[in-house]
PDB file of C-alpha atoms in Angstrom:
ATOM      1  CA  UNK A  30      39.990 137.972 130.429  1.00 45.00           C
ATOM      2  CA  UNK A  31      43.081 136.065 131.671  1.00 48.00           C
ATOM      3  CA  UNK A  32      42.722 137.970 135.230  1.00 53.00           C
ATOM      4  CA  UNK A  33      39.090 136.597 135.940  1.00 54.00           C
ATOM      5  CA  UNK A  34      40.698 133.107 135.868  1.00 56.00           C
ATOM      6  CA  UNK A  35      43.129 133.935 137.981  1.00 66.00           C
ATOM      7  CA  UNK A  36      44.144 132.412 141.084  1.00 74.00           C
ATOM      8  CA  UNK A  37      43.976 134.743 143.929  1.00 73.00           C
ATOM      9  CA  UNK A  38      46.849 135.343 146.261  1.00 76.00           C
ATOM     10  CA  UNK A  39      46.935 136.240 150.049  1.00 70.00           C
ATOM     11  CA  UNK A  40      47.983 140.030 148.896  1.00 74.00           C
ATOM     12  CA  UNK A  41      44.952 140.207 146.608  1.00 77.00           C
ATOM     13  CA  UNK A  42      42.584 138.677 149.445  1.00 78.00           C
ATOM     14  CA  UNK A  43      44.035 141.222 151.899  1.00 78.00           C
ATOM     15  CA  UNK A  44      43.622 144.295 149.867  1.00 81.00           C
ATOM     16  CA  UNK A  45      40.228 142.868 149.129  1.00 83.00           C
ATOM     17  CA  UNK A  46      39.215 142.663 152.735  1.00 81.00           C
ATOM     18  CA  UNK A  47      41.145 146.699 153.453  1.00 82.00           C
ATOM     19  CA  UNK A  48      39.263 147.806 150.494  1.00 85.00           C
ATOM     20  CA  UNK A  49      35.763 146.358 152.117  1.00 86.00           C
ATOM     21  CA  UNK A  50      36.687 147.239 155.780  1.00 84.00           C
ATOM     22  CA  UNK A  51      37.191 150.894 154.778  1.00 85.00           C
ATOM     23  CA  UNK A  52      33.643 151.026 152.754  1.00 88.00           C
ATOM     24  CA  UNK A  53      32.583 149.704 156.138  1.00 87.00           C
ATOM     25  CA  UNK A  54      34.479 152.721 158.131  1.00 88.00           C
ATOM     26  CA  UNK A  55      33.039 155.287 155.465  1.00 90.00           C
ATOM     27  CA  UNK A  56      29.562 153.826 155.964  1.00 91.00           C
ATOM     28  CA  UNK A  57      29.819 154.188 159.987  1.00 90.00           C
ATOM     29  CA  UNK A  58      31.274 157.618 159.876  1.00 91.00           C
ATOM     30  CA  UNK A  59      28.028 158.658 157.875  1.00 92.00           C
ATOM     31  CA  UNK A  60      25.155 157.130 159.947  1.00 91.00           C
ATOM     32  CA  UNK A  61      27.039 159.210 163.164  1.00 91.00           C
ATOM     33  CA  UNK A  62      27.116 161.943 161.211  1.00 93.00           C
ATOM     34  CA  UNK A  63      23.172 161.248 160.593  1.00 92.00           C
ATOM     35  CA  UNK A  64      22.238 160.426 164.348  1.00 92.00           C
ATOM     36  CA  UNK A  65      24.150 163.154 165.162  1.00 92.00           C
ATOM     37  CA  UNK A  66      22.003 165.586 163.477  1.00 92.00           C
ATOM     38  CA  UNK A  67      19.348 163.975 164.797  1.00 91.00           C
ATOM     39  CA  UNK A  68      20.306 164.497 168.049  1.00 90.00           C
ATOM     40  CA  UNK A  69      20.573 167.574 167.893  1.00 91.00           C
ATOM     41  CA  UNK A  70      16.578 168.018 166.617  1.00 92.00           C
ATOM     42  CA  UNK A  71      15.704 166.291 169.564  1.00 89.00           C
ATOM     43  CA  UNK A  72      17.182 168.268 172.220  1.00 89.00           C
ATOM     44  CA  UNK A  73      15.859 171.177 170.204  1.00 90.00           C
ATOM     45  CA  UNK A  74      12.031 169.608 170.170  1.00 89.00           C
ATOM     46  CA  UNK A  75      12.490 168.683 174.023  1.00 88.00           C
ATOM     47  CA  UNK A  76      12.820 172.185 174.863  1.00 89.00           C
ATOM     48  CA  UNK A  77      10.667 173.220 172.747  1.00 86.00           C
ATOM     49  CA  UNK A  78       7.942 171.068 174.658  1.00 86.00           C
ATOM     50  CA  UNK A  79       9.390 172.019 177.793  1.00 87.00           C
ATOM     51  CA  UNK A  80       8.326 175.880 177.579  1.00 87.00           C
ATOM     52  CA  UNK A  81       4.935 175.004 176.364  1.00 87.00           C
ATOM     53  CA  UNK A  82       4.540 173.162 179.559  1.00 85.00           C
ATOM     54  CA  UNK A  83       3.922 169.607 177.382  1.00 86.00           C
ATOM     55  CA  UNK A  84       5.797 166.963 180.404  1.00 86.00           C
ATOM     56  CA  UNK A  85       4.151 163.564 178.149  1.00 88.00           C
ATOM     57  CA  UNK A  86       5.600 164.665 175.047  1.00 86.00           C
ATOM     58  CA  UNK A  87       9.018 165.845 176.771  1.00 87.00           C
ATOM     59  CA  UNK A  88       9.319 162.444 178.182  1.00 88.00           C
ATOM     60  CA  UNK A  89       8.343 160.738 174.797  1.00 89.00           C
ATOM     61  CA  UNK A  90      11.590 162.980 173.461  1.00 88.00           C
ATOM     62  CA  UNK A  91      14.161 162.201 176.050  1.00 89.00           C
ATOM     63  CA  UNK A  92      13.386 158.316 175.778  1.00 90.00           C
ATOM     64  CA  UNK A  93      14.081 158.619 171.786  1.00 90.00           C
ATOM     65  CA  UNK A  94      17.288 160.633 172.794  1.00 90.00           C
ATOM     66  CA  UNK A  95      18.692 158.095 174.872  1.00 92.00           C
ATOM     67  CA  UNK A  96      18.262 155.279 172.315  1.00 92.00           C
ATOM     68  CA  UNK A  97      19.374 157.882 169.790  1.00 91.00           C
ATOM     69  CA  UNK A  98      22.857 158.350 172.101  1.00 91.00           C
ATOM     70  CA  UNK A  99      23.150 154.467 172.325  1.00 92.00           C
ATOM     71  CA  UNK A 100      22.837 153.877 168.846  1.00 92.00           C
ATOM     72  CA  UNK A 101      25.737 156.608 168.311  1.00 91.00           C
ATOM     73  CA  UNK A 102      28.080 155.380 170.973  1.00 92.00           C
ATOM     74  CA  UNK A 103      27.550 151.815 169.271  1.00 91.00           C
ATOM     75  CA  UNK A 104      29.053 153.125 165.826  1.00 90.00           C
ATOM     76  CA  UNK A 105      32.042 154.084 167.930  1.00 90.00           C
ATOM     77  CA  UNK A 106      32.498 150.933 169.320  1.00 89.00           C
ATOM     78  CA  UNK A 107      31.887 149.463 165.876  1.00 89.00           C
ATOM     79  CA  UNK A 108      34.227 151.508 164.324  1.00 88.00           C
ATOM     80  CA  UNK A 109      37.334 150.754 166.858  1.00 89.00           C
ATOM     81  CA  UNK A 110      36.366 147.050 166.143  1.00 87.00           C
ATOM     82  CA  UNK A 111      36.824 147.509 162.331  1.00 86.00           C
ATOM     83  CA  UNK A 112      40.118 149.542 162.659  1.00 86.00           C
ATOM     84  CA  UNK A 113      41.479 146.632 165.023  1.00 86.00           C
ATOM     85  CA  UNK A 114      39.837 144.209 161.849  1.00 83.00           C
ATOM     86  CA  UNK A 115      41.801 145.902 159.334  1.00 83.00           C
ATOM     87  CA  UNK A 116      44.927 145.965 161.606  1.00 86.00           C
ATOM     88  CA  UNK A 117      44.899 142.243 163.103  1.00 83.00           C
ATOM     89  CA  UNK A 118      44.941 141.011 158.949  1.00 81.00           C
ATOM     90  CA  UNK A 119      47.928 143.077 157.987  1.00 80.00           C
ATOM     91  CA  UNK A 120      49.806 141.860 161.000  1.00 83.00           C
ATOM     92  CA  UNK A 121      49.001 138.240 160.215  1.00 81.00           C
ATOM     93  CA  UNK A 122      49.712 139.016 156.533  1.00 79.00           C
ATOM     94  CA  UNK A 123      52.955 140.154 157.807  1.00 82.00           C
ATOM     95  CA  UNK A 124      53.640 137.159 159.946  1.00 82.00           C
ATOM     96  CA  UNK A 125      52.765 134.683 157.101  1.00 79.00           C
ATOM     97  CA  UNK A 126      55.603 136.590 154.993  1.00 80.00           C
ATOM     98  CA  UNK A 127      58.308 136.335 157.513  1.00 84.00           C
ATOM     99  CA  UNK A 128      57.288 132.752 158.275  1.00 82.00           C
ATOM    100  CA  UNK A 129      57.580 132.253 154.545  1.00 80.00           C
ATOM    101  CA  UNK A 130      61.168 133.735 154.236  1.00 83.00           C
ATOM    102  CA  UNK A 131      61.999 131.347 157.163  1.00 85.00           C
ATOM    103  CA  UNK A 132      60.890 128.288 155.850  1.00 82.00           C
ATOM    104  CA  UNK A 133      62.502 129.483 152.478  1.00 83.00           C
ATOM    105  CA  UNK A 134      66.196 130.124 154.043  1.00 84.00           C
ATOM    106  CA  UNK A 135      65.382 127.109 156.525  1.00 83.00           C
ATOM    107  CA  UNK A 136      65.169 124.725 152.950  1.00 82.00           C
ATOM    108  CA  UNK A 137      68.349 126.710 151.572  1.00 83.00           C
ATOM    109  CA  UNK A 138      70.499 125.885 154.935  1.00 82.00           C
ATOM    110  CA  UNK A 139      69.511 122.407 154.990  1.00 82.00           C
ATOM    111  CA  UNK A 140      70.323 121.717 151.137  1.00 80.00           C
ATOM    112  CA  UNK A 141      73.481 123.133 151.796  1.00 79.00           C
ATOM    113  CA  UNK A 142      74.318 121.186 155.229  1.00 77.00           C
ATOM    114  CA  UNK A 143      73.518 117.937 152.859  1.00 77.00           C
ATOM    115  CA  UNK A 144      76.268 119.012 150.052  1.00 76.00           C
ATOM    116  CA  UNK A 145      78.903 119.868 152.644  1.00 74.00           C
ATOM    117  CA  UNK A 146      81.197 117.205 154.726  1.00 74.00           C
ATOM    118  CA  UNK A 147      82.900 118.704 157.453  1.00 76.00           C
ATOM    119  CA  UNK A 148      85.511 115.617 157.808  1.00 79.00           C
ATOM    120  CA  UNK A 149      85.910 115.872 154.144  1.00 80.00           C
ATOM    121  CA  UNK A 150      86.128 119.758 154.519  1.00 78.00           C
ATOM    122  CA  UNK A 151      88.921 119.055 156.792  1.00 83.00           C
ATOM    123  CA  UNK A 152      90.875 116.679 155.436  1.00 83.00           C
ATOM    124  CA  UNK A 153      90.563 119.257 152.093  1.00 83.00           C
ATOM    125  CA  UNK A 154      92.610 121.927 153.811  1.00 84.00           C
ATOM    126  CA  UNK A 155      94.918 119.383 155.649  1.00 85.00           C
ATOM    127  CA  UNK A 156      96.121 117.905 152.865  1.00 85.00           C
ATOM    128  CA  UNK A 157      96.161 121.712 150.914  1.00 86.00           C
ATOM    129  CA  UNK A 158      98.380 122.727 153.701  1.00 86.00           C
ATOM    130  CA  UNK A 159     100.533 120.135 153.867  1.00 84.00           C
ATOM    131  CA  UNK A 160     101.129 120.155 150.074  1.00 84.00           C
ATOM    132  CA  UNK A 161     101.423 124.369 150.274  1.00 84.00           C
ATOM    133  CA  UNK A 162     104.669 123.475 152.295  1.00 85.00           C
ATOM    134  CA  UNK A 163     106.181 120.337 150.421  1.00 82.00           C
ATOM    135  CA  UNK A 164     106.171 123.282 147.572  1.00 85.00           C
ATOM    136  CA  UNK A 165     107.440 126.043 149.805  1.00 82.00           C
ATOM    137  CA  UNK A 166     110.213 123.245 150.881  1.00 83.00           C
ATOM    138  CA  UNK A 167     111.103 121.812 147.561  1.00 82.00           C
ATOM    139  CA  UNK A 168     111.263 125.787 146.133  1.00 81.00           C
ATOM    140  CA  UNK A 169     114.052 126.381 148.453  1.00 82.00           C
ATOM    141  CA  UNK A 170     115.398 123.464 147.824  1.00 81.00           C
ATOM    142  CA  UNK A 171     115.617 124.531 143.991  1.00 81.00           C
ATOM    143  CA  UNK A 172     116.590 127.863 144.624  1.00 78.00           C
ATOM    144  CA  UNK A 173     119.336 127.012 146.552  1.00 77.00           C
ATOM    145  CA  UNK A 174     120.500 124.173 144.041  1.00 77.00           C
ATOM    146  CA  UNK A 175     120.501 127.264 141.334  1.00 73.00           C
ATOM    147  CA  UNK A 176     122.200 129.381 143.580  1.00 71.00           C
ATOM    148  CA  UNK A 177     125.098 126.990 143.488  1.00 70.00           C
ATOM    149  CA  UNK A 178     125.117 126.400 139.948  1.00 65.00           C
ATOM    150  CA  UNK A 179     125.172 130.364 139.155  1.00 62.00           C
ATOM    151  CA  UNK A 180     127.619 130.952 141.282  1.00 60.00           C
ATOM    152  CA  UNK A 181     130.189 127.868 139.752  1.00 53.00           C
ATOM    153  CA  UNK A 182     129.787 129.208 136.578  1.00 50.00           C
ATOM    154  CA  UNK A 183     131.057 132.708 136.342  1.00 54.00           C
ATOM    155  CA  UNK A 184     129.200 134.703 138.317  1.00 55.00           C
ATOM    156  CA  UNK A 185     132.954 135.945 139.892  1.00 61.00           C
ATOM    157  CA  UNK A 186     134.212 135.950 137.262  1.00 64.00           C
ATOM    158  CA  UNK A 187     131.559 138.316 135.686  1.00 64.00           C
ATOM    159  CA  UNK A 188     131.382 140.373 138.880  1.00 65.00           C
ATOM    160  CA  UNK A 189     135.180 141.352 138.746  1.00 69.00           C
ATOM    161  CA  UNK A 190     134.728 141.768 135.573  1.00 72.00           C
ATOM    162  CA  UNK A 191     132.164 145.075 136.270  1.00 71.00           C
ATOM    163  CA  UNK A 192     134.284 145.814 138.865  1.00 69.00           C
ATOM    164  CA  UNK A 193     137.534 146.497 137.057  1.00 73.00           C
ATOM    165  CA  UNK A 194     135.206 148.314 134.659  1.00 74.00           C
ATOM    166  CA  UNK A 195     133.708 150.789 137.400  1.00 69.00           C
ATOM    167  CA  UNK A 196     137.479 151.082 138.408  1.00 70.00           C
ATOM    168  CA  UNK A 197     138.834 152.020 134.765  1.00 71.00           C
ATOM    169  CA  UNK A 198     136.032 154.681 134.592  1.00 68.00           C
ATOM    170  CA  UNK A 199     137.104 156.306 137.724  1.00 67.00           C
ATOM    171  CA  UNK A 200     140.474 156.504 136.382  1.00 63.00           C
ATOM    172  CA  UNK A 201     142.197 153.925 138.534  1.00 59.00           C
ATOM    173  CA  UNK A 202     144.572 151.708 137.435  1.00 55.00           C
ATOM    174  CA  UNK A 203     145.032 148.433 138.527  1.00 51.00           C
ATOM    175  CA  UNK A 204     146.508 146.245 136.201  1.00 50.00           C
ATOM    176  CA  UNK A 205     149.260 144.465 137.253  1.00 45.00           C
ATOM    177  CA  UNK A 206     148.519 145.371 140.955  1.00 48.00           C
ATOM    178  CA  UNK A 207     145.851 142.958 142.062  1.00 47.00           C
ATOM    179  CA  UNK A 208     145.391 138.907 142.005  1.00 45.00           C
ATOM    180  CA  UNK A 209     142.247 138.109 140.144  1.00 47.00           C
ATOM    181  CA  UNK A 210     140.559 135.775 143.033  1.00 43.00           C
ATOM    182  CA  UNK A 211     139.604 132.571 142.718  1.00 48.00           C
ATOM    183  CA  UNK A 212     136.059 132.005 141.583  1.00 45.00           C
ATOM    184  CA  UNK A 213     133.563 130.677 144.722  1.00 45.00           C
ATOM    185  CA  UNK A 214     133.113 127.197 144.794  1.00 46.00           C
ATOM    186  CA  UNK A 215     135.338 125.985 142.484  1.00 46.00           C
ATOM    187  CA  UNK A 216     138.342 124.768 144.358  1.00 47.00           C
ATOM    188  CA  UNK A 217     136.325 123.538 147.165  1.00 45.00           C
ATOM    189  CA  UNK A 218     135.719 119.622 146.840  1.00 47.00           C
ATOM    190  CA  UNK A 219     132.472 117.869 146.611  1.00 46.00           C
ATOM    191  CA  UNK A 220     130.868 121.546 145.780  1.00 44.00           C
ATOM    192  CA  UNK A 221     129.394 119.624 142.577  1.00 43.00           C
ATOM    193  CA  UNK A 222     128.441 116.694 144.583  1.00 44.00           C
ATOM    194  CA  UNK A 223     126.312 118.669 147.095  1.00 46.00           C
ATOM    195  CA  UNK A 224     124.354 120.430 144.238  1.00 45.00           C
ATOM    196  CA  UNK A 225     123.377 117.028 142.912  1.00 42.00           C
ATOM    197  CA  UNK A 226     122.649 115.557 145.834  1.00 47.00           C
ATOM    198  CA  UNK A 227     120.112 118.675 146.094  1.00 47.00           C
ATOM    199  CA  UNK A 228     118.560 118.057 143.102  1.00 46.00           C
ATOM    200  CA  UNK A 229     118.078 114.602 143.502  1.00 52.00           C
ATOM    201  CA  UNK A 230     115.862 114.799 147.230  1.00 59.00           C
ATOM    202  CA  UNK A 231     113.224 113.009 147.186  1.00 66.00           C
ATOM    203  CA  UNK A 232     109.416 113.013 148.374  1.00 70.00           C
ATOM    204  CA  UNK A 233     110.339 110.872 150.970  1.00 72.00           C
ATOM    205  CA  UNK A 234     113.085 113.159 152.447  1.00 71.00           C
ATOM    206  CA  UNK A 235     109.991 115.799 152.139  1.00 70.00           C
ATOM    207  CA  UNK A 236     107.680 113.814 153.654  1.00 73.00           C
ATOM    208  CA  UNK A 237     110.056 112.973 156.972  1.00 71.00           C
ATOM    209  CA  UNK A 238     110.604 116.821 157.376  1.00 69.00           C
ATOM    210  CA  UNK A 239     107.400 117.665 157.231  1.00 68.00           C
ATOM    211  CA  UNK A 240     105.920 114.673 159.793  1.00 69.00           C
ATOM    212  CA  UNK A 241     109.158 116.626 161.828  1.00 68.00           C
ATOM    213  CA  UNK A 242     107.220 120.116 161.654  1.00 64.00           C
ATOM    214  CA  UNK A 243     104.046 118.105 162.814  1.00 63.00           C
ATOM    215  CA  UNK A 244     102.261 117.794 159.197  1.00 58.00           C
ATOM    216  CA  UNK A 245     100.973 114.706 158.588  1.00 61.00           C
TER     217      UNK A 245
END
């Protein structure tokens, strides 16, 4: 009951009109069919008259057998005009869709140009790559720093350590024949002053080196 109320769309109109336009072509295709036959009773009748000698009557005939061919050529031309109909609607059926999806994706680009700022876009990935190398920067920085501490406390020490173990395993005895080395770093002044002072850079000292590699 719902459907009778029901608004009709430009599909439902269209399949409407097909539906009608091919009742139309069925209709034509019959009354051919009919003249047709017709036709063909009247060039049988004319020669009929024609032996019996009856020239009024054959001329009656062949005047109703030209209309007769008119009147069939006419559902062909009828017929061609229907299937261009039926044609022309689907093709403006399928214009008003693609002008549709247009519109649609025109709306869709334009809310989107609104939302996005291409200064603001940017200044976005400016500033993300100029902070992506302050960290790069400030991670060597803090590598380095821990490089320096490692290495002050022990790390020669421990490393000769596995050494003289390797050594041992092998069966090679060196006690007694080699000086244990100094450890790295540890006799050489202001080594503990340099690590602080890496530790303690600041974001200005950042900032200059990166306006220096052309980041502003």
């Amino acid at each position: 009951m719902a459907s009778l109320f029901k608004k009709k769309t430009v599909d439902d109109v269209i399949k409407e009109q097909s539906r009608e336009l091919r009742g139309t072509q069925r209709q034509i295709t019959r009354d051919r069919l009919t003249l047709e036959r017709q036709e063909k009773q009247l060039e049988a009748e004319i020669k009929k008259m024609a032996k019996s000698g009856n020239r009024e009557a054959c001329k009656i005939l062949a005047k109703q057998l030209v209309q007769l061919r008119k009147q069939k050529n006419r559902t062909y031309a009828v017929s061609s005009k229907v299937t261009s109909m039926n044609t022309q609607t689907k093709l403006m059926n399928s214009q008003m869709k693609m002008a549709g999806a247009m519109s649609s994706t025109a709306k869709t680009m334009q809310a989107v140009n609104k939302k996005m700022d291409p200064q603001k876009t940017m200044k976005t990935m400016q500033d993300f790559q100029k902070e992506n190398m302050k960290m790069g920067m400030t991670e060597e920085m803090i590598n380095d720093t821990l490089d320096d501490f490692l290495d002050e406390s022990g790390d020669e020490e421990e490393s000769q350590d596995i050494v003289n173990q390797v050594l041992d395993e092998i069966g090679i005895e060196i006690s007694g024949k080699m000086i244990k080395a100094p450890a790295a770093g540890k006799n050489i002044p202001g080594a503990a002053a340099a690590s602080s002072k890496k530790v303690g850079i600041s974001d200005d000292e950042i900032e200059r080196q990166l306006r220096s590699l052309g980041v502003d």
